[in-house]
Structures are given as structure tokens and as C-alpha cells.
XYZ file of C-alpha atoms in Angstrom:
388
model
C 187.884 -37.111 173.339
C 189.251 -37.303 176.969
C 192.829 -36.211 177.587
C 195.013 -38.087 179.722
C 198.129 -36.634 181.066
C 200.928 -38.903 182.946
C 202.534 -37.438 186.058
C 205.159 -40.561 186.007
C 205.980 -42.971 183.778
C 203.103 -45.281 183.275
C 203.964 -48.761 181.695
C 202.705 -49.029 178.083
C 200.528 -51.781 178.648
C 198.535 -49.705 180.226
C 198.542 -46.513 177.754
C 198.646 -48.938 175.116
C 194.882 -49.537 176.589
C 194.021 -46.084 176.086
C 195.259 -45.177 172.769
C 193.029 -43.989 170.050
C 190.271 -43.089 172.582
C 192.387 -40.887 174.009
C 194.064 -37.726 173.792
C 197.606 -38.244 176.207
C 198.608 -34.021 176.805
C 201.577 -33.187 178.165
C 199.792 -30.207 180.606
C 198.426 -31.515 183.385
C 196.299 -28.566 183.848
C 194.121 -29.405 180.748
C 193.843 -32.750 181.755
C 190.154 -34.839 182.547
C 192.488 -37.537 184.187
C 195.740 -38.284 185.346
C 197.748 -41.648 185.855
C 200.397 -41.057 188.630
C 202.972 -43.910 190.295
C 205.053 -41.520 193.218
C 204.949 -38.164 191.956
C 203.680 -35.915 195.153
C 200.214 -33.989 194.428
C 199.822 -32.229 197.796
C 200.919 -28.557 196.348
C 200.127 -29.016 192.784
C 197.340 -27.131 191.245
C 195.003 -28.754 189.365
C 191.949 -27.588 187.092
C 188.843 -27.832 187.891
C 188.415 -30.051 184.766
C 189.913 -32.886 186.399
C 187.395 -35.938 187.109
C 189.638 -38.532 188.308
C 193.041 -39.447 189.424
C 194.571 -43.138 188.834
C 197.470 -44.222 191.517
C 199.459 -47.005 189.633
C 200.640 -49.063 192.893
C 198.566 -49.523 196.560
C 199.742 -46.743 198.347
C 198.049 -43.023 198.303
C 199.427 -40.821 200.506
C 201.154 -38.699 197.530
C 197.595 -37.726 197.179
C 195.048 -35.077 198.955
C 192.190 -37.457 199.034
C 190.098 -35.572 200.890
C 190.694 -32.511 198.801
C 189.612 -33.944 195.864
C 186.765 -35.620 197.185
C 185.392 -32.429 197.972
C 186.083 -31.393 194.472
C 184.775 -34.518 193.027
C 187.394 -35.691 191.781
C 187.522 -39.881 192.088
C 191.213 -40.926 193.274
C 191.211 -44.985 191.822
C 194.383 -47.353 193.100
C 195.059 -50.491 192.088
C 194.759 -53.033 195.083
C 196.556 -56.421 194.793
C 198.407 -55.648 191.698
C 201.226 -55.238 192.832
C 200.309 -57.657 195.779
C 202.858 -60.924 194.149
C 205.934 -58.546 194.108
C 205.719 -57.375 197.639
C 204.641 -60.535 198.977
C 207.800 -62.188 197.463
C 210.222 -59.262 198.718
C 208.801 -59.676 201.774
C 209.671 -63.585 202.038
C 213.017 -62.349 200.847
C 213.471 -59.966 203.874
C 212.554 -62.654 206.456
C 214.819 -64.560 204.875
C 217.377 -62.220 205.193
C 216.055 -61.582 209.080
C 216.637 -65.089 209.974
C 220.289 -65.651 207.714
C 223.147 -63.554 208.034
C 223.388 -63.347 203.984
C 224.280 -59.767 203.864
C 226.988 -59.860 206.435
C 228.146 -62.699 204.303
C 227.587 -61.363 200.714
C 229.848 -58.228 202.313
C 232.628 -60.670 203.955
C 232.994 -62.162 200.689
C 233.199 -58.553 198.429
C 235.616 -57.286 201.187
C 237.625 -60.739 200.273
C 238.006 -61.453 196.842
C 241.131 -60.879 196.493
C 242.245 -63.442 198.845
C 243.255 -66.468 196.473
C 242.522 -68.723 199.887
C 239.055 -67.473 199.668
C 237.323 -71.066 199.258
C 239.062 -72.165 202.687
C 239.081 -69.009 204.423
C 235.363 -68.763 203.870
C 234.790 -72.178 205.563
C 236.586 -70.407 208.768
C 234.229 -67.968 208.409
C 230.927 -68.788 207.823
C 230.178 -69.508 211.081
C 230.162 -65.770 211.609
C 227.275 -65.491 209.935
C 225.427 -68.648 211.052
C 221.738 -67.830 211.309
C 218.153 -69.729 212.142
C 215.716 -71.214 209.819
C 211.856 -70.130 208.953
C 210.561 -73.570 209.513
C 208.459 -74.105 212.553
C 208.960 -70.168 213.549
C 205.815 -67.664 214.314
C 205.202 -64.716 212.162
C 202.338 -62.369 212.862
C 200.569 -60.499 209.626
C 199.527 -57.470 210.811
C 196.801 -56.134 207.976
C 195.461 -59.095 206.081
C 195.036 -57.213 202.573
C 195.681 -58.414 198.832
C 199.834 -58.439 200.312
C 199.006 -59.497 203.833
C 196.897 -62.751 203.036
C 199.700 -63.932 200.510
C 202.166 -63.310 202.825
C 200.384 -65.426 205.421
C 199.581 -68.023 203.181
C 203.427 -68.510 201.664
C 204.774 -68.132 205.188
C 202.487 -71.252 206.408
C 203.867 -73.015 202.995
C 206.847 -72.739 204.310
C 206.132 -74.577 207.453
C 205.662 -71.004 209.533
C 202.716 -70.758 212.492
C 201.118 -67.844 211.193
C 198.826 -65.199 213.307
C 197.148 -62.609 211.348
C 195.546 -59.177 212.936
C 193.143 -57.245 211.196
C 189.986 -55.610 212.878
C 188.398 -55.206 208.921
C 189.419 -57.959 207.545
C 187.220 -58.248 204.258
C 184.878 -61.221 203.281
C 186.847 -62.240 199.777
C 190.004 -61.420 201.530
C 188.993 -64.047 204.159
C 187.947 -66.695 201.745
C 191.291 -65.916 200.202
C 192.780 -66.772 203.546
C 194.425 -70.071 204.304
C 192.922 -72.084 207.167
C 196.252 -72.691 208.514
C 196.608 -69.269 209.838
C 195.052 -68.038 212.838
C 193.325 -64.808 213.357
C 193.842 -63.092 216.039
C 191.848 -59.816 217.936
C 194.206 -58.636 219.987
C 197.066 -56.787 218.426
C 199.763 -57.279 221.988
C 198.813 -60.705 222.112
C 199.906 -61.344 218.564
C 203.187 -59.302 219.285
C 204.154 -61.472 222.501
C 204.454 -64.852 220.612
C 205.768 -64.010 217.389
C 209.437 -64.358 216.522
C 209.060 -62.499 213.419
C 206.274 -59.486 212.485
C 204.849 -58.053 209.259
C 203.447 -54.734 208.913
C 200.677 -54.618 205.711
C 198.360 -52.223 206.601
C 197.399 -48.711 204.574
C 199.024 -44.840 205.450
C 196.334 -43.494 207.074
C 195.750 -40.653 209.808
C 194.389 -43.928 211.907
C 197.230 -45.712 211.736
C 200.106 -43.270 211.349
C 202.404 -45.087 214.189
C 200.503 -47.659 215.245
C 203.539 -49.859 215.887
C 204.285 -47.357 218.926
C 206.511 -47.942 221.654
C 203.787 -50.072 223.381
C 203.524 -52.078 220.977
C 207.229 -52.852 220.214
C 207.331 -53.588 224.319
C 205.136 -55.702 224.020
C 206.991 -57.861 221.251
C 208.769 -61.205 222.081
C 212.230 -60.669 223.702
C 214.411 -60.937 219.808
C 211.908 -60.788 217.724
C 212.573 -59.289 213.945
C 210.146 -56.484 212.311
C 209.809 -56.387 208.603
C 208.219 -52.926 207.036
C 207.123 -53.330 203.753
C 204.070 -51.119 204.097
C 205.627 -47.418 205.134
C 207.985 -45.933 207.158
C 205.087 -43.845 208.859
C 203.581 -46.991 210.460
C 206.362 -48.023 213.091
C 207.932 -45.534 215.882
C 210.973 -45.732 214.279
C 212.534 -43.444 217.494
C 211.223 -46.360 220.048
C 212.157 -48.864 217.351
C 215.825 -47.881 217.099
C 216.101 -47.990 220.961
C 215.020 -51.508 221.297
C 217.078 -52.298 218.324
C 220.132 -51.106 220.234
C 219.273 -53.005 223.632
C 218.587 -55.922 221.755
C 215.364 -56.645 222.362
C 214.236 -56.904 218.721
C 216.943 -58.769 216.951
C 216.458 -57.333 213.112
C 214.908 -54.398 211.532
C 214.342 -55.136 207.267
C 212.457 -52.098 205.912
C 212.047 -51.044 201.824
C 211.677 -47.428 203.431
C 214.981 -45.672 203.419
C 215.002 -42.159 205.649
C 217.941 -40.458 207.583
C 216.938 -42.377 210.554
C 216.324 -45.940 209.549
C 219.541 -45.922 207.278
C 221.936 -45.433 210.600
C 220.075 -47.974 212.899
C 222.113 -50.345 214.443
C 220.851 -54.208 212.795
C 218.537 -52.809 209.912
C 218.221 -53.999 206.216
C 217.648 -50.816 204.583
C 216.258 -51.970 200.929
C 215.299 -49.197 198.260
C 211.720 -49.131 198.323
C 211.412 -52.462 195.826
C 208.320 -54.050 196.723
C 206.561 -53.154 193.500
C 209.876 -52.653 191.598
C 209.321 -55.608 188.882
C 208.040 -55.439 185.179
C 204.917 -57.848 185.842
C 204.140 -55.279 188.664
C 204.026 -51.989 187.098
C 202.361 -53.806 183.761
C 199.651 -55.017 186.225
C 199.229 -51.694 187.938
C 199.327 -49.939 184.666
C 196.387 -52.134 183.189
C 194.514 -51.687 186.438
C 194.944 -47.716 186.643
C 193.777 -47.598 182.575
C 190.807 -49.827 182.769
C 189.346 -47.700 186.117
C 189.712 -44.999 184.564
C 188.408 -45.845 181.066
C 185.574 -47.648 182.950
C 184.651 -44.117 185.449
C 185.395 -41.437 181.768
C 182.693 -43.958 179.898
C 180.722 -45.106 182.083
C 180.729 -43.176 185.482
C 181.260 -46.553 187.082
C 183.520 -46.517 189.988
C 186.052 -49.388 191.644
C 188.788 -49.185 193.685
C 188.119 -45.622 194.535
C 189.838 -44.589 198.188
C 187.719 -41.610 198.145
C 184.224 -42.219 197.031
C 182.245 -45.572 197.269
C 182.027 -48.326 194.798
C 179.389 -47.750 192.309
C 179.286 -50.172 188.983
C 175.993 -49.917 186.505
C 177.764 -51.274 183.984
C 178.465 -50.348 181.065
C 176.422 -47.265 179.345
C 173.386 -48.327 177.223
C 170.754 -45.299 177.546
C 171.039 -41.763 175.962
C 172.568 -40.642 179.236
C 173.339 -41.240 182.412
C 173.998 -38.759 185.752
C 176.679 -38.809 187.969
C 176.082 -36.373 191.177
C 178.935 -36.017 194.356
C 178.269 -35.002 197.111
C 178.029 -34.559 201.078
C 176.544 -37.637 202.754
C 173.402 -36.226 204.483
C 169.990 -36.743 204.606
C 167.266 -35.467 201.953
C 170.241 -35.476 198.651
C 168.257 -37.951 196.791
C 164.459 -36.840 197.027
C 166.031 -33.544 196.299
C 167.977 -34.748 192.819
C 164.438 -36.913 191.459
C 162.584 -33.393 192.311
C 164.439 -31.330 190.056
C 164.721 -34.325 187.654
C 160.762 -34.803 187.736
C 160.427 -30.575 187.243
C 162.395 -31.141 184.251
C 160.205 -33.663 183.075
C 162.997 -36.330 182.980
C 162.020 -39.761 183.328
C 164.829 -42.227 186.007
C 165.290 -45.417 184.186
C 167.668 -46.213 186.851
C 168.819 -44.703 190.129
C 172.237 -45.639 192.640
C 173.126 -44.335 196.007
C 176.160 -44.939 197.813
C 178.249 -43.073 200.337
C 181.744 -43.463 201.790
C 182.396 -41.558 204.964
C 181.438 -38.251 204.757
C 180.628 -38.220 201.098
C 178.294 -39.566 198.679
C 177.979 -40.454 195.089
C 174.817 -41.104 192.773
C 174.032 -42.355 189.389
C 170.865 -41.954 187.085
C 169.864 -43.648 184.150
C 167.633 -41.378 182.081
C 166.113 -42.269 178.697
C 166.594 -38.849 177.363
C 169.259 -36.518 177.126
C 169.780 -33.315 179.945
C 170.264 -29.877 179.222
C 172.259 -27.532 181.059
C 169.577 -26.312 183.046
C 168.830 -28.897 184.596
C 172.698 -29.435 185.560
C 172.652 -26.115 187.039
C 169.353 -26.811 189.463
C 171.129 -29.890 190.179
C 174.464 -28.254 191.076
C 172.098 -25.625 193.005
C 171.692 -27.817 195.751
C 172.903 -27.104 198.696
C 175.734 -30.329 199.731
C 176.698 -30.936 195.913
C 180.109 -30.905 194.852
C 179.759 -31.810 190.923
C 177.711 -33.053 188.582
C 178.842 -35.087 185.397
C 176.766 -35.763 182.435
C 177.863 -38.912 180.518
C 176.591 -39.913 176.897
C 176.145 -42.522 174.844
């Protein structure tokens, strides 16, 4: 029996999934995988027993990907299931970017005890007059599971929508309303949008990619919404153009010491995902990758080794191998396979960046020995034997 240990609180319709094939420990160290929402993994130890790692939301930077890949250890997240409750946050913010309700949810709190409040408040609303949506731009910058339904609500609402994304996906594409247009150039987008939307990952490659070119290059009062990560946007360029003027309104969900004090920022408390249909989605996502990998060896929404789905198990055994991505790994794994007198049924390659991963149908069991003369060669990280 597999034991599954929970670094954060995982929603129970996910563990619900999980119980009575599963052993849930409370040591992480004994663990084969572990379901994790925010809890930071960078310093912790983990065993060398580990297989996989299950990030309940999008985002994966709590997690040393690269670390574990070369441990081969699969880190799953759960893309788009959280994708509804940002989306609708994010309509929320630009909301709030284009109407003064905060300044006038505060005049009213600061008032209440003014029994003239219903005629005082018709003095001053204008205060906090704003613009509507309707017939503005908004540029999507990352057209993901969040970015595509925030383009597509925003041209429901009567927006001209750009979108920018140099990988934009084939299903994420079909997914993609006609109305909005896509754009290649990232300054062009940012010169005729009134409002911009930042949904791309928290990577190395695009750690600050909202840079101080790029917020000169915006449209003279333009508003920025952050819903993705702090990490993305020079907030230090950001906060000067913010106090010239130049960009009108700031709404991020990523509250640090510097984005807190800037002059015209919505500071929210990192709530995209923050709703019960969210985290029950996520949950069920996490559970069923990693039921699906522990079972079957099958992987899906990995961020550190490729996709790789044989379905479910149906032989005696099946091989899963990690490893570097270079040339000669799979003549080398049927030659030891073929020494051992082991017959493929079925055989898988993929890679993803610098690694690899392969699985083998046999239809007979493996020893040990021939684990080890697999594990032998030179560029393999780990070998798993699943059975039926």
C-alpha cells in the first residue's frame, strides 16, 4: 500500500479519492507521495522513497523542480482547476480598476455614523466617479487555462481584447474566442491597451518580464492587474510610473512590503484560488495524477517530466526508467532487457528538456537484477517497477 502524506491541507474530495488504497502518514519522510497547496519545499529533506509530488493549485515555484527531476521524482499540478476562480477575481479587479468602489466602500465605513448619510453620500459620490469596461482594450498577456477565460469574459463584456503568447497551445487556441486578437509583439500590445493582464507561469524566463521597458511602453493611464505573481512585474519601475501617473491603477492578489505602500494599488490577499469549488477541483485533480502515476506509471500534468499515458496497467508489469535526455538511452534499456531474456510488449519514449522518461510493457515479471543493470547505466536517475 502507498503512503500519502499531506504537507497542507488538502480538500477531502480529493483524499476522500484515495482512501482505502492508501496509507495517509503523518511523516513526510516515509512518504511515496505528497499532496502540497503553498507549503515551501526548497530546504526540506525528502527520502529517497519519494516518487512524486502533487501541487494542488497552478503555481510551482514552492517547489525544486529541477531537483527532483534529477531524482526522479514527478512534480504533477493541476492546470485550469482553479482557472474559473481566478478568472472571476480577475474581472473583479478590473472592475475595481475602472470604479472607484473601494474609495467608496471606505467613505461610507468612515461615515456611518452620520444619520445624513443617504444625502451626504449623493454629495459625494462624485468623488469616486469612475469609467466603464465596455468598449475599453485589455491585453491578456499568457493565454493559459486563466488567460483564455479571461479574454473570452472580457470580450463578453463588450471589451477589444489582444492576447500575447509566443506558445500559445493548440486546445488552448480552439478554446479561444474569435473575438480576440492575437498579437506577436508584446510593446505593441502594451501601447493600445487601457487595461493589462499578466497570466503567465514563475519561471527563470520570465522572472520580470514586465520590466521597465515594458511598462514605458504602456498607454499613457493605463491599469495593470497581477493575478499571476508578484515576481513577474518590476514592481521598483512599476511604483515609479504609478507615482507620475502614467499607469493609472495597480490591482495585485500578491501582497509584499513594497506593493502594500504603492501609491494607487489594490492590494488583495492572494484570493484567486481562494473558493471551495477551487480547492475541491484542485484536490480531485492532484489525487487522480497521482493515483493514475502510483498505479499505472502514467504521467499528466507533470512540470518536470513529459506526458506519458499507456493507460491503465493490464500486463504482469510494466517499467518506468528517468533519465538524462541523450542519445543511445533506449537501445541501451531493450539490450539489457533482451540479456535478461525479457520480452517488450510495449515500449514509450518521451523527453522534456533536459530529461527523459520511458515506459515498458513486459509480459513477465523483473527481478532485481535486471533493475540494477538497468540503473547501471550511465544517464539514469531511477527505475520503478510497477505490478499488476
Amino acid at each position: 500500500m502507498y503512503k500519502v502524506h499531506c504537507l497542507n491541507a488538502i480538500s477531502p474530495q480529493g483524499t476522500a479519492r484515495m482512501e482505502g488504497k492508501y496509507e495517509f502518514t503523518k511523516e513526510a519522510g516515509e512518504a511515496d507521495a505528497i499532496l502540497v497547496r503553498s507549503a515551501v519545499m526548497h530546504e526540506m529533506e525528502v527520502s529517497d522513497s519519494l516518487l512524486c509530488v502533487a501541487r494542488a493549485g497552478a503555481g510551482v515555484n514552492n517547489i525544486p523542480l529541477e531537483d527532483y527531476a534529477k531524482r526522479g521524482i514527478v512534480v504533477f499540478n493541476t492546470p485550469g482547476a482553479n482557472a474559473n476562480a481566478v478568472k472571476e477575481l480577475v474581472i473583479a479587479g478590473l472592475l475595481m480598476a475602472a470604479r472607484d468602489i473601494h474609495g467608496g466602500i471606505e467613505w461610507i465605513e468612515a461615515e456611518r455614523e452620520d444619520k445624513n448619510i443617504a444625502k451626504d453620500a449623493e454629495k459625494a459620490k462624485k468623488q469616486f466617479a469612475g469609467t466603464e469596461i465596455y468598449g475599453k482594450t485589455l491585453g491578456v498577456i499568457g493565454l493559459g487555462a486563466i488567460g483564455v477565460m479571461v479574454a473570452n469574459a472580457a470580450t463578453n463584456l463588450g471589451m477589444k481584447v489582444l492576447g500575447y503568447d509566443p506558445y500559445l497551445s493548440v486546445d488552448n487556441a480552439w478554446r479561444l474566442s474569435r473575438h480576440v486578437n492575437h498579437c506577436k509583439d508584446l510593446y505593441q500590445l502594451l501601447g493600445e491597451c487601457d487595461y493589462v493582464t499578466v497570466h503567465v507561469p514563475a519561471m527563470d524566463s520570465t522572472k520580470g518580464m514586465i520590466d521597465r521597458k515594458a511598462i514605458e511602453s504602456m498607454k499613457e493611464g493605463v491599469a495593470v492587474l497581477n493575478f499571476a505573481r508578484d515576481i513577474l512585474i518590476d514592481e521598483e519601475a512599476l511604483e515609479e510610473a504609478l507615482e507620475a501617473g502614467r499607469v493609472r491603477k495597480y490591482v495585485s492578489d500578491f501582497p509584499n512590503a513594497r506593493s502594500v505602500n504603492m501609491k494607487n494599488t489594490l492590494v488583495l490577499p492572494h484570493l484567486g484560488a481562494s473558493t471551495e469549488e477551487s480547492e475541491e477541483n484542485c484536490a480531485e485533480m492532484a489525487a487522480q495524477e497521482t493515483m493514475d502515476y502510483l498505479e499505472n506509471g502514467n504521467i499528466r500534468n507533470s512540470v518536470n517530466y513529459p506526458n506519458c499515458d499507456f493507460g491503465p496497467l493490464e500486463g504482469p508489469c510494466r517499467i518506468a526508467i528517468f533519465n538524462e535526455n541523450i542519445p543511445n538511452m533506449i537501445s541501451q534499456f531493450t539490450s539489457v532487457l533482451a540479456d535478461q531474456g525479457i520480452n517488450i510488449v510495449d515500449l514509450g519514449n518521451k523527453s522534456k528538456g533536459n530529461v527523459a522518461y520511458t515506459l515498458i510493457n513486459t509480459d513477465q515479471d523483473v527481478t532485481e537484477e535486471t533493475v540494477k543493470r538497468l540503473m547501471e547505466i550511465n544517464g539514469v536517475f531511477r527505475v520503478r517497477v510497477i505490478r499488476a
